[in-house]
Amino acid sequence: MQLFKNMTFTKMFLANFTSQLGTVVGNMAFVFYLLDHFSSQPSYASIAELMYSLPTLAVFLFVGVLADKLDRKRIAMNSDWIRAGLTVILLLVLHQGWIAAAFAILFLRSAVSKFFAPAETSLLQGIMKEDQYVQAAGLNQSIMGIFMLFGTGLGSIAYNYLGIEGAIIIDGASFLISGMLIARCRFEPEVRLPNGPAKLKDLHIRVIAQEFWQGFKYIRANKLLLAIISGFLVFGVINGVFSVLPIFTMRYKLSPEHYQTYSALLTVFLGIGFLIGSSIAAVLIQKFSKVTVLISGLILSALLTFLLGMMDGIWIYMALVLITGLILAPVNVVFGGWLPELVDPSSMGRVSAWIDPLMMLGQSVSLGLVAVAFPQYVTIESLYMVLGFCILAVSLYYWVILPSLNRKYQLSRSESPGISAAAE
């Protein structure tokens, strides 16, 4: 693959892969730990997921501005190493059985991780050509499929054979390795510092707020970009519920006695779907266009979500999950390949700083509601129905607004070739 001939991309890819693999193992092991030790309190699993999403709302003002103003390589590298240090503290806290303190450490680790993504995305954008964005997005979806194939299984194995402490050690080691790989990468000065040198002490809160607001102005000036990002709040709601719903489905509906085994199998089926979908995504986008793949994929996903809530058989449920993964992968590739084409590299951090809070606000709200309402007030089936309607609402919104905006944007691009836009 042409991308891997770029050694900097290869190192960044391996760093991201290592970090995500360790995180998946640690997070899944922690969920199993909570469900085993606090089975009568399923809200703990939702609270744990909330600790991964809620920090975005605490740091969103800073992450994108810092990624555009300070050294992006140092931000990504230090984010890994700080998380490794916090993982050591998490290990000590869990050894003492202090669950409230463990949630606090998870919150801090997640807050630090929010600085990583805008910096890493901006660095990758700076070392790729425009025609490689979709290819890179497809590759990322393939990796996500691999995590889904093996992540839950590895988390279960690590938890059962190494205990929660062993799984957390793997998590911490992954951050160390990721940080060392990033440290060995070389970037051009304009990639690391696209807006020129700046010092942290010069970025007062007023300056940061102004820069953050510039990101909103940038998004608002591009109606197509604004329309795409507007749906991300609902995607956050969907992601929040889906982060715990499949395990809840196995634990409290389909297989209470063997939920760990089937939860691992569930991600295998979803991963297979993602791998197949990722492999055909570029072909679908080239043949049918980004808009068509996005809208049709979301509509089909909504219908499948309704069906998932009605299923009582494990293997039919698994088959539907596989099909859902196959359909969602090209949708994610559309987003992953489209946004870098619409955003100038010097503003990627500030634009990302608006995307993540929207996603995490929706995710935090949905996880909080699930923690309070399940199982006293809502059932597994009703959660699937709510999610199905949310996905359908976003797909209809995109169906109404995206085609015309995309045509206008393509026309403006053809009239002004220098404008960075999404290639259809």
XYZ file of C-alpha atoms in Angstrom:
424
model
C 0.000 0.000 0.000
C 1.330 3.401 -1.017
C 0.670 4.920 2.400
C 3.049 2.534 4.149
C 5.940 3.628 1.934
C 5.817 6.784 4.034
C 7.725 5.708 7.170
C 6.313 8.568 9.230
C 2.786 7.400 8.441
C 3.785 3.823 9.305
C 5.109 4.846 12.723
C 2.027 6.945 13.443
C -0.191 4.079 12.329
C 1.607 1.628 14.625
C 1.470 4.118 17.500
C -2.285 4.548 17.086
C -2.796 0.801 16.683
C -0.794 -0.028 19.813
C -2.522 2.608 21.901
C -6.009 1.583 20.806
C -5.331 -2.122 21.282
C -4.180 -1.628 24.859
C -7.104 0.673 25.568
C -9.635 -1.818 24.195
C -8.178 -4.625 26.310
C -8.108 -2.487 29.459
C -11.561 -0.985 28.983
C -13.268 -4.288 28.231
C -11.576 -5.969 31.175
C -12.771 -3.136 33.400
C -16.362 -3.587 32.193
C -16.192 -7.318 32.952
C -14.740 -6.489 36.372
C -17.648 -4.149 37.135
C -20.311 -6.552 35.894
C -18.785 -9.388 37.929
C -18.254 -7.501 41.174
C -21.287 -5.212 40.942
C -23.768 -7.291 38.930
C -26.713 -5.820 40.849
C -25.622 -2.310 39.824
C -25.445 -2.193 35.997
C -25.258 1.592 36.278
C -21.553 1.199 37.145
C -20.799 0.046 33.596
C -22.625 3.077 32.228
C -20.753 5.348 34.645
C -17.441 3.873 33.465
C -18.345 4.670 29.868
C -19.426 8.130 31.023
C -15.919 8.673 32.416
C -14.566 8.136 28.894
C -16.862 10.698 27.281
C -17.678 13.354 29.883
C -14.116 14.836 30.059
C -14.529 16.233 26.574
C -16.945 18.778 27.979
C -14.276 19.875 30.465
C -11.400 20.385 27.997
C -13.083 21.048 24.637
C -12.191 24.746 24.760
C -8.478 23.983 24.824
C -7.749 20.837 22.788
C -8.262 22.161 19.264
C -6.663 25.546 19.877
C -3.563 23.957 21.386
C -3.322 21.526 18.447
C -3.292 24.463 16.034
C -1.036 26.747 18.096
C 1.496 24.475 19.839
C 3.750 21.644 18.709
C 1.404 18.870 17.586
C 4.039 16.158 17.937
C 4.758 17.077 21.556
C 1.057 17.159 22.377
C 0.455 13.657 20.987
C 3.609 12.238 22.558
C 3.052 13.730 26.019
C -0.584 12.680 25.987
C 0.533 9.051 25.704
C 3.107 9.309 28.464
C 0.837 11.140 30.909
C -1.822 8.484 30.400
C 0.780 5.804 31.119
C 1.551 7.503 34.446
C -2.140 7.765 35.335
C -2.539 4.065 34.505
C -0.003 3.224 37.221
C -2.147 5.174 39.706
C -5.269 3.391 38.427
C -3.559 0.058 39.063
C -2.851 1.015 42.685
C -6.388 2.279 43.210
C -7.973 -0.920 41.867
C -5.652 -3.012 44.017
C -7.109 -1.218 47.057
C -10.655 -1.629 45.738
C -11.430 2.095 45.694
C -14.012 2.152 42.932
C -14.879 5.854 43.261
C -11.204 6.793 42.946
C -10.924 4.468 39.930
C -13.710 6.389 38.193
C -11.864 9.654 38.954
C -8.636 8.306 37.390
C -10.578 7.140 34.337
C -11.952 10.665 34.027
C -8.435 12.192 34.144
C -7.021 9.681 31.661
C -9.840 10.367 29.270
C -9.369 14.137 29.643
C -5.705 13.789 28.681
C -6.595 11.530 25.743
C -8.775 14.275 24.248
C -5.628 16.276 23.468
C -4.219 13.343 21.472
C -6.815 12.978 18.720
C -6.782 16.542 17.233
C -2.974 16.606 17.282
C -2.657 13.161 15.682
C -5.334 13.871 13.050
C -3.634 17.125 12.104
C -0.219 15.448 11.879
C -1.595 12.716 9.620
C -3.343 15.257 7.412
C -0.026 17.056 6.980
C 1.849 13.975 5.731
C -0.778 12.709 3.254
C -1.927 13.806 -0.164
C -5.576 14.713 -0.675
C -6.299 11.609 -2.748
C -5.059 9.426 0.148
C -7.649 10.590 2.695
C -10.308 8.038 1.747
C -7.671 5.298 1.596
C -6.449 6.204 5.080
C -10.024 6.343 6.397
C -10.695 2.890 4.952
C -7.532 1.595 6.603
C -8.619 3.016 9.955
C -11.970 1.265 9.611
C -10.192 -2.003 8.872
C -8.194 -1.594 12.055
C -11.411 -0.861 13.932
C -12.748 -4.104 12.525
C -9.710 -5.957 13.843
C -10.232 -4.452 17.286
C -13.837 -5.570 17.168
C -12.747 -9.053 16.117
C -10.241 -9.532 18.896
C -10.607 -6.645 21.371
C -13.397 -8.021 23.556
C -11.948 -11.518 23.347
C -8.533 -10.262 24.393
C -10.121 -8.211 27.156
C -11.968 -11.286 28.394
C -8.817 -13.439 28.214
C -6.722 -10.810 29.979
C -9.360 -10.431 32.702
C -9.844 -14.177 33.244
C -6.162 -15.184 33.172
C -4.303 -12.049 34.291
C -6.962 -10.357 36.389
C -7.934 -6.730 36.209
C -4.395 -5.744 37.251
C -2.800 -7.603 34.337
C -5.210 -6.057 31.840
C -4.474 -2.568 33.163
C -0.712 -3.209 32.896
C -1.182 -4.070 29.202
C -3.155 -0.848 28.824
C -0.373 1.244 30.374
C 2.383 -0.436 28.350
C 0.531 0.372 25.139
C 0.708 4.097 25.921
C 4.460 3.898 26.533
C 5.051 2.149 23.207
C 2.794 4.592 21.349
C 4.617 7.582 22.831
C 8.017 6.178 21.871
C 6.894 5.574 18.282
C 5.613 9.128 17.944
C 8.877 10.432 19.424
C 10.747 8.748 16.552
C 8.610 10.425 13.859
C 9.916 13.380 11.881
C 7.573 16.081 10.630
C 8.133 19.237 8.666
C 7.959 22.396 10.822
C 4.792 23.581 9.052
C 3.087 20.277 9.955
C 4.032 20.477 13.629
C 3.433 24.237 13.869
C 1.151 25.274 10.960
C 0.528 28.722 12.437
C 4.115 29.416 13.464
C 5.827 29.134 16.852
C 3.860 30.003 19.973
C 4.329 29.618 23.706
C 1.794 28.197 26.124
C 2.151 31.190 28.443
C 0.977 33.477 25.617
C -2.289 31.555 25.209
C -4.429 33.247 27.836
C -8.027 32.163 28.308
C -9.304 35.101 26.266
C -6.992 34.196 23.371
C -8.035 30.559 23.578
C -11.722 31.503 23.579
C -11.211 33.731 20.533
C -9.384 30.961 18.665
C -12.076 28.468 19.606
C -14.706 30.833 18.240
C -12.703 31.099 15.018
C -13.288 27.383 14.584
C -17.040 27.955 14.712
C -16.761 30.776 12.169
C -14.772 28.479 9.887
C -17.461 25.784 10.111
C -20.295 28.274 9.644
C -18.654 29.709 6.516
C -18.780 26.287 4.838
C -22.441 25.258 4.698
C -21.624 21.701 3.642
C -19.237 21.252 6.559
C -21.798 22.796 8.925
C -24.528 20.456 7.705
C -22.356 17.375 8.186
C -21.221 18.360 11.684
C -24.754 19.266 12.768
C -25.666 15.582 12.857
C -22.825 14.680 15.197
C -24.767 15.522 18.373
C -27.224 12.727 17.590
C -24.363 10.414 16.646
C -23.011 11.019 20.144
C -26.311 9.870 21.639
C -26.204 6.766 19.458
C -22.585 5.965 20.320
C -23.224 6.414 24.031
C -26.052 3.895 24.193
C -24.371 1.450 21.805
C -21.222 1.459 23.959
C -23.076 -0.497 26.656
C -26.237 -1.840 24.986
C -24.772 -4.964 23.285
C -23.197 -6.184 26.551
C -26.417 -5.379 28.421
C -28.324 -7.345 25.778
C -26.219 -10.415 26.454
C -26.045 -9.941 30.235
C -29.719 -9.223 30.882
C -31.610 -10.711 27.933
C -30.042 -13.238 25.572
C -27.415 -15.084 27.649
C -27.087 -14.099 31.323
C -24.974 -17.153 32.168
C -22.475 -16.832 29.325
C -22.558 -13.123 28.559
C -18.748 -12.758 28.462
C -18.376 -15.422 25.782
C -21.178 -14.056 23.643
C -20.059 -10.443 24.133
C -16.693 -11.457 22.691
C -18.407 -13.275 19.806
C -20.585 -10.237 19.231
C -17.593 -8.031 18.548
C -16.126 -10.739 16.305
C -19.224 -10.645 14.119
C -19.263 -6.843 14.143
C -15.547 -6.809 13.293
C -16.052 -9.168 10.354
C -18.740 -6.834 9.074
C -16.442 -3.826 9.456
C -13.587 -5.573 7.645
C -15.810 -6.509 4.705
C -17.426 -3.074 4.619
C -14.071 -1.308 4.805
C -12.700 -3.352 1.915
C -15.526 -2.285 -0.404
C -16.025 1.267 0.911
C -13.723 3.018 -1.566
C -15.353 1.203 -4.507
C -18.847 2.117 -3.287
C -17.894 5.760 -2.783
C -16.324 5.963 -6.221
C -19.338 4.351 -7.887
C -22.229 5.943 -5.981
C -20.736 9.125 -4.390
C -20.175 10.022 -0.760
C -23.666 11.460 -0.271
C -25.420 8.330 -1.540
C -23.292 5.942 0.523
C -23.767 8.052 3.645
C -27.545 8.446 3.454
C -28.394 4.917 2.303
C -26.049 3.436 4.905
C -27.700 5.373 7.724
C -31.226 4.431 6.645
C -30.311 0.743 6.478
C -28.598 1.005 9.883
C -31.771 2.456 11.409
C -33.854 -0.431 10.078
C -31.352 -2.974 11.365
C -31.388 -1.332 14.803
C -35.155 -1.807 15.005
C -34.697 -5.481 14.107
C -31.950 -5.970 16.690
C -34.315 -4.870 19.421
C -36.875 -7.497 18.379
C -34.513 -10.472 18.263
C -34.691 -13.236 20.864
C -32.300 -15.651 19.187
C -28.571 -15.175 19.742
C -27.379 -16.309 16.315
C -29.920 -14.257 14.379
C -28.849 -11.293 16.508
C -25.201 -12.024 15.652
C -25.969 -12.197 11.928
C -27.751 -8.845 12.043
C -24.786 -7.325 13.912
C -22.463 -8.535 11.142
C -24.656 -6.904 8.483
C -24.795 -3.708 10.563
C -21.002 -3.574 10.707
C -20.785 -4.115 6.949
C -23.108 -1.144 6.350
C -21.630 1.206 8.953
C -18.022 0.830 7.814
C -18.510 2.692 4.490
C -20.476 5.395 6.368
C -17.506 5.939 8.683
C -15.113 5.962 5.729
C -17.194 8.741 4.160
C -16.818 10.875 7.287
C -13.162 10.007 7.744
C -12.242 10.843 4.179
C -14.553 13.817 3.677
C -13.751 16.089 6.623
C -9.979 16.401 5.957
C -10.786 17.454 2.392
C -13.147 20.174 3.593
C -10.881 21.624 6.298
C -7.664 23.552 5.808
C -4.761 21.924 7.731
C -4.126 25.087 9.749
C -7.688 24.923 11.158
C -8.133 21.174 11.618
C -7.567 21.334 15.381
C -10.141 24.062 15.934
C -12.707 22.296 13.747
C -12.103 19.012 15.605
C -12.576 20.936 18.838
C -16.205 21.543 17.824
C -16.860 18.009 16.594
C -15.750 16.190 19.734
C -17.846 18.228 22.216
C -20.958 17.711 20.112
C -20.335 13.963 20.011
C -19.410 13.691 23.658
C -22.270 15.901 24.852
C -24.719 13.543 23.198
C -22.803 10.508 24.450
C -22.595 11.791 28.024
C -26.288 12.685 28.134
C -27.320 9.294 26.766
C -25.042 7.356 29.134
C -26.302 9.383 32.074
C -29.912 8.642 31.131
C -29.154 4.937 30.691
C -27.408 4.820 34.084
C -30.489 6.365 35.746
C -33.253 4.701 33.753
C -32.040 1.136 33.087
C -33.451 -1.275 34.099
C -35.989 0.409 36.399
C -37.758 2.548 33.792
C -36.701 1.360 30.336
C -36.150 -2.043 28.774
C -33.522 -3.338 26.369
C -36.091 -3.302 23.560
C -37.095 0.311 24.132
C -33.452 1.423 24.003
C -33.113 -0.132 20.546
C -36.281 1.622 19.394
C -34.987 5.003 20.568
C -31.678 4.442 18.803
C -33.391 3.391 15.599
C -35.459 6.577 15.514
C -32.360 8.696 16.236
C -30.449 7.172 13.316
C -33.463 7.518 11.042
C -33.846 11.197 11.994
C -30.220 11.968 11.087
C -30.448 10.077 7.815
C -33.588 11.992 6.793
C -31.931 15.294 7.735
C -28.935 14.454 5.552
C -31.229 13.273 2.746
C -33.014 16.634 2.687
C -30.008 18.937 3.001
C -26.771 17.296 1.795
C -27.383 16.656 -1.947
C -28.109 20.291 -2.816
C -25.319 21.646 -0.610
C -22.836 19.230 -2.106
C -23.786 20.230 -5.653
C -23.339 23.920 -4.776
C -20.001 23.217 -3.130
C -18.740 21.242 -6.099
C -19.830 24.067 -8.399
C -17.965 26.640 -6.301
C -14.917 24.419 -6.310
C -14.951 24.098 -10.076
C -15.186 27.865 -10.358
C -12.344 28.337 -7.820
C -9.961 25.384 -8.250
C -7.792 26.500 -5.331
C -10.547 25.895 -2.779
C -10.120 22.688 -0.832
C -13.267 20.659 -1.177
C -14.534 17.132 -1.062
C -13.999 15.186 -4.238
C -17.079 13.322 -5.225
